[in-house]
mmCIF file with all atom_site columns, C-alpha atoms in Angstrom:
data_model
loop_
_atom_site.group_PDB
_atom_site.id
_atom_site.type_symbol
_atom_site.label_atom_id
_atom_site.label_alt_id
_atom_site.label_comp_id
_atom_site.label_asym_id
_atom_site.label_entity_id
_atom_site.label_seq_id
_atom_site.pdbx_PDB_ins_code
_atom_site.Cartn_x
_atom_site.Cartn_y
_atom_site.Cartn_z
_atom_site.occupancy
_atom_site.B_iso_or_equiv
_atom_site.pdbx_formal_charge
_atom_site.auth_seq_id
_atom_site.auth_comp_id
_atom_site.auth_asym_id
_atom_site.auth_atom_id
_atom_site.pdbx_PDB_model_num
ATOM 1  C CA . UNK A 1 1  ? 11.293  -9.069  -9.178  1.00 80.00 ? 279 UNK A CA 1
ATOM 2  C CA . UNK A 1 2  ? 8.576   -6.592  -8.299  1.00 86.00 ? 280 UNK A CA 1
ATOM 3  C CA . UNK A 1 3  ? 9.410   -3.001  -9.228  1.00 92.00 ? 281 UNK A CA 1
ATOM 4  C CA . UNK A 1 4  ? 7.820   0.338   -8.409  1.00 94.00 ? 282 UNK A CA 1
ATOM 5  C CA . UNK A 1 5  ? 5.995   0.469   -11.766 1.00 95.00 ? 283 UNK A CA 1
ATOM 6  C CA . UNK A 1 6  ? 4.277   -2.833  -10.961 1.00 94.00 ? 284 UNK A CA 1
ATOM 7  C CA . UNK A 1 7  ? 3.147   -1.486  -7.594  1.00 94.00 ? 285 UNK A CA 1
ATOM 8  C CA . UNK A 1 8  ? 1.832   1.732   -9.157  1.00 95.00 ? 286 UNK A CA 1
ATOM 9  C CA . UNK A 1 9  ? -0.240  -0.315  -11.637 1.00 95.00 ? 287 UNK A CA 1
ATOM 10 C CA . UNK A 1 10 ? -1.551  -2.881  -9.128  1.00 95.00 ? 288 UNK A CA 1
ATOM 11 C CA . UNK A 1 11 ? -5.079  -2.817  -7.758  1.00 95.00 ? 289 UNK A CA 1
ATOM 12 C CA . UNK A 1 12 ? -5.597  -2.229  -4.048  1.00 93.00 ? 290 UNK A CA 1
ATOM 13 C CA . UNK A 1 13 ? -6.736  -5.833  -3.458  1.00 94.00 ? 291 UNK A CA 1
ATOM 14 C CA . UNK A 1 14 ? -3.391  -7.122  -4.741  1.00 95.00 ? 292 UNK A CA 1
ATOM 15 C CA . UNK A 1 15 ? -1.509  -4.681  -2.538  1.00 95.00 ? 293 UNK A CA 1
ATOM 16 C CA . UNK A 1 16 ? -3.488  -5.813  0.506   1.00 94.00 ? 294 UNK A CA 1
ATOM 17 C CA . UNK A 1 17 ? -2.830  -9.483  -0.305  1.00 96.00 ? 295 UNK A CA 1
ATOM 18 C CA . UNK A 1 18 ? 0.917   -8.945  -0.787  1.00 96.00 ? 296 UNK A CA 1
ATOM 19 C CA . UNK A 1 19 ? 1.084   -7.049  2.505   1.00 96.00 ? 297 UNK A CA 1
ATOM 20 C CA . UNK A 1 20 ? -0.966  -9.546  4.522   1.00 95.00 ? 298 UNK A CA 1
ATOM 21 C CA . UNK A 1 21 ? 0.844   -12.659 3.291   1.00 97.00 ? 299 UNK A CA 1
ATOM 22 C CA . UNK A 1 22 ? 4.315   -11.111 3.628   1.00 96.00 ? 300 UNK A CA 1
ATOM 23 C CA . UNK A 1 23 ? 5.134   -11.265 -0.077  1.00 95.00 ? 301 UNK A CA 1
ATOM 24 C CA . UNK A 1 24 ? 6.025   -7.567  -0.048  1.00 94.00 ? 302 UNK A CA 1
ATOM 25 C CA . UNK A 1 25 ? 9.131   -8.267  2.044   1.00 95.00 ? 303 UNK A CA 1
ATOM 26 C CA . UNK A 1 26 ? 10.754  -9.876  -1.027  1.00 95.00 ? 304 UNK A CA 1
ATOM 27 C CA . UNK A 1 27 ? 10.247  -6.768  -3.183  1.00 95.00 ? 305 UNK A CA 1
ATOM 28 C CA . UNK A 1 28 ? 12.971  -4.216  -3.845  1.00 94.00 ? 306 UNK A CA 1
ATOM 29 C CA . UNK A 1 29 ? 13.276  -1.501  -1.219  1.00 95.00 ? 307 UNK A CA 1
ATOM 30 C CA . UNK A 1 30 ? 11.747  1.083   -3.565  1.00 96.00 ? 308 UNK A CA 1
ATOM 31 C CA . UNK A 1 31 ? 8.816   -1.207  -4.365  1.00 95.00 ? 309 UNK A CA 1
ATOM 32 C CA . UNK A 1 32 ? 8.254   -1.887  -0.654  1.00 96.00 ? 310 UNK A CA 1
ATOM 33 C CA . UNK A 1 33 ? 8.118   1.842   0.017   1.00 96.00 ? 311 UNK A CA 1
ATOM 34 C CA . UNK A 1 34 ? 5.666   2.412   -2.828  1.00 95.00 ? 312 UNK A CA 1
ATOM 35 C CA . UNK A 1 35 ? 3.428   -0.417  -1.616  1.00 95.00 ? 313 UNK A CA 1
ATOM 36 C CA . UNK A 1 36 ? 3.355   0.952   1.929   1.00 95.00 ? 314 UNK A CA 1
ATOM 37 C CA . UNK A 1 37 ? 2.717   4.500   0.707   1.00 95.00 ? 315 UNK A CA 1
ATOM 38 C CA . UNK A 1 38 ? -0.204  3.376   -1.469  1.00 94.00 ? 316 UNK A CA 1
ATOM 39 C CA . UNK A 1 39 ? -1.739  1.288   1.322   1.00 92.00 ? 317 UNK A CA 1
ATOM 40 C CA . UNK A 1 40 ? -1.428  4.125   3.839   1.00 90.00 ? 318 UNK A CA 1
ATOM 41 C CA . UNK A 1 41 ? -2.925  6.644   1.420   1.00 90.00 ? 319 UNK A CA 1
ATOM 42 C CA . UNK A 1 42 ? -5.797  4.276   0.605   1.00 89.00 ? 320 UNK A CA 1
ATOM 43 C CA . UNK A 1 43 ? -6.550  3.549   4.256   1.00 86.00 ? 321 UNK A CA 1
ATOM 44 C CA . UNK A 1 44 ? -6.413  7.210   5.290   1.00 80.00 ? 322 UNK A CA 1
ATOM 45 C CA . UNK A 1 45 ? -8.656  8.297   2.425   1.00 81.00 ? 323 UNK A CA 1
ATOM 46 C CA . UNK A 1 46 ? -11.169 5.563   3.185   1.00 77.00 ? 324 UNK A CA 1
ATOM 47 C CA . UNK A 1 47 ? -11.162 5.696   6.973   1.00 70.00 ? 325 UNK A CA 1
ATOM 48 C CA . UNK A 1 48 ? -13.346 8.782   7.265   1.00 63.00 ? 326 UNK A CA 1
ATOM 49 C CA . UNK A 1 49 ? -11.158 9.992   10.120  1.00 60.00 ? 327 UNK A CA 1
ATOM 50 C CA . UNK A 1 50 ? -9.644  12.801  8.080   1.00 56.00 ? 328 UNK A CA 1
ATOM 51 C CA . UNK A 1 51 ? -13.051 14.550  8.278   1.00 55.00 ? 329 UNK A CA 1
ATOM 52 C CA . UNK A 1 52 ? -12.906 14.570  12.078  1.00 53.00 ? 330 UNK A CA 1
ATOM 53 C CA . UNK A 1 53 ? -12.194 18.055  13.419  1.00 53.00 ? 331 UNK A CA 1
ATOM 54 C CA . UNK A 1 54 ? -9.130  18.503  15.569  1.00 52.00 ? 332 UNK A CA 1
ATOM 55 C CA . UNK A 1 55 ? -10.026 19.548  19.104  1.00 54.00 ? 333 UNK A CA 1
#
């Protein structure tokens, strides 16, 4: 079973694959939360939108 430690040590490509193919739904609830948090953080940091001023 996938645990939070495995998610913390996984590369972003693995996280994306697990999310896209639905594998993440079989992980423990804590591991699912960690995976989603890491993907969100990665996407926000790499979207460039956080530099956009608020009007």
